[in-house]
CSV table of C-alpha atoms and ligand atoms in Angstrom, one decimal:
chain,number,residue,atom,x,y,z
A,24,UNK,CA,81.0,160.0,-38.2
A,25,UNK,CA,84.7,160.1,-38.9
A,26,UNK,CA,86.9,162.2,-36.7
A,27,UNK,CA,88.8,164.8,-38.7
A,28,UNK,CA,91.2,167.7,-38.3
A,29,UNK,CA,92.6,170.5,-40.5
A,30,UNK,CA,96.3,170.7,-41.4
A,31,UNK,CA,98.2,173.6,-42.9
A,32,UNK,CA,100.1,172.5,-46.0
A,33,UNK,CA,102.4,175.5,-45.6
A,34,UNK,CA,103.5,175.6,-41.9
A,35,UNK,CA,102.2,172.2,-40.7
A,36,UNK,CA,100.0,173.6,-37.9
A,37,UNK,CA,97.0,171.4,-37.1
A,38,UNK,CA,93.6,172.1,-35.4
A,39,UNK,CA,90.2,170.5,-35.0
A,40,UNK,CA,87.6,173.2,-35.6
A,41,UNK,CA,87.2,173.9,-39.4
A,42,UNK,CA,88.6,177.2,-40.6
A,43,UNK,CA,89.0,178.8,-44.0
A,44,UNK,CA,92.6,179.8,-43.3
A,45,UNK,CA,95.5,178.7,-41.1
A,46,UNK,CA,95.6,180.8,-37.9
A,47,UNK,CA,99.4,181.0,-38.2
A,48,UNK,CA,100.1,181.8,-41.8
A,49,UNK,CA,96.7,182.1,-43.6
A,50,UNK,CA,97.2,179.3,-46.1
A,51,UNK,CA,94.2,177.2,-47.1
A,52,UNK,CA,94.0,174.1,-44.9
A,53,UNK,CA,93.4,170.5,-46.0
A,54,UNK,CA,91.0,168.2,-44.1
A,55,UNK,CA,92.6,165.0,-42.7
A,56,UNK,CA,91.0,161.9,-41.2
A,57,UNK,CA,92.1,161.0,-37.7
A,58,UNK,CA,92.5,157.4,-36.5
A,59,UNK,CA,90.7,158.6,-33.4
A,60,UNK,CA,93.3,157.3,-30.9
A,61,UNK,CA,94.4,159.5,-28.1
A,62,UNK,CA,94.8,160.2,-24.3
A,63,UNK,CA,92.2,161.8,-22.1
A,64,UNK,CA,93.4,165.3,-21.0
A,65,UNK,CA,90.2,166.4,-19.1
A,66,UNK,CA,86.9,165.0,-17.9
A,67,UNK,CA,83.7,166.9,-17.0
A,68,UNK,CA,80.3,165.5,-16.0
A,69,UNK,CA,77.5,167.7,-17.3
A,70,UNK,CA,74.3,167.9,-15.4
A,71,UNK,CA,71.7,169.5,-17.8
A,72,UNK,CA,68.6,171.2,-16.4
A,73,UNK,CA,66.6,168.4,-18.1
A,74,UNK,CA,67.8,165.0,-19.1
A,75,UNK,CA,70.4,162.6,-17.8
A,76,UNK,CA,74.0,163.7,-16.9
A,77,UNK,CA,76.7,162.9,-19.4
A,78,UNK,CA,80.5,162.9,-19.7
A,79,UNK,CA,82.4,165.4,-21.8
A,80,UNK,CA,86.1,164.8,-22.4
A,81,UNK,CA,89.1,166.6,-24.0
A,82,UNK,CA,91.4,164.1,-25.8
A,83,UNK,CA,94.9,164.8,-27.0
A,84,UNK,CA,94.8,162.8,-30.2
A,85,UNK,CA,97.9,161.0,-31.4
A,86,UNK,CA,97.6,163.3,-34.5
A,87,UNK,CA,98.8,166.2,-32.4
A,88,UNK,CA,95.5,168.0,-31.9
A,89,UNK,CA,93.0,168.2,-29.0
A,90,UNK,CA,89.4,167.1,-29.6
A,91,UNK,CA,86.2,167.3,-27.5
A,92,UNK,CA,83.6,164.7,-27.4
A,93,UNK,CA,81.4,162.6,-25.2
A,94,UNK,CA,83.1,160.1,-23.0
A,95,UNK,CA,82.1,156.7,-21.6
A,96,UNK,CA,81.4,156.7,-17.9
A,97,UNK,CA,84.5,155.9,-15.8
A,98,UNK,CA,87.1,157.6,-18.0
A,99,UNK,CA,89.8,159.5,-16.2
A,100,UNK,CA,92.8,161.8,-17.2
A,101,UNK,CA,95.5,159.7,-18.8
A,102,UNK,CA,93.3,156.9,-20.1
A,103,UNK,CA,93.9,155.7,-23.6
A,104,UNK,CA,90.8,156.1,-25.7
A,105,UNK,CA,89.4,155.5,-29.2
A,106,UNK,CA,86.7,157.6,-30.9
A,107,UNK,CA,83.6,155.5,-32.0
A,108,UNK,CA,81.4,156.4,-34.9
A,109,UNK,CA,78.4,158.4,-33.8
A,110,UNK,CA,75.6,160.4,-35.4
A,111,UNK,CA,76.7,163.6,-33.6
A,112,UNK,CA,79.9,164.5,-31.8
A,113,UNK,CA,82.5,161.8,-31.4
A,114,UNK,CA,82.2,159.4,-28.4
A,115,UNK,CA,85.4,158.2,-26.8
A,116,UNK,CA,85.7,154.8,-25.1
A,117,UNK,CA,88.6,153.0,-23.4
A,118,UNK,CA,90.9,151.5,-26.1
B,26,ZN,ZN1,100.1,177.7,-41.7
């Protein structure tokens, strides 16, 4: 899975969740591929009612957007990470 974000060709705003129009000006966005490099902004350990715990991270991508994904164990705020291809949501590991 390639990490992607939307960019507004009119005002330049960027975001990660797909939308049909720019939230600032309404223009039709274009989908852009991210290199997947960024810095961890938040870390949470999720304990589901069934199954093993897992790590969720918010990452400030170098592209100027914040993305959510799974994180490798041991990540902390401020760590530099890279998104790895995965079948589902992106997985971030130390770069
Ligand atoms: Zn716009």
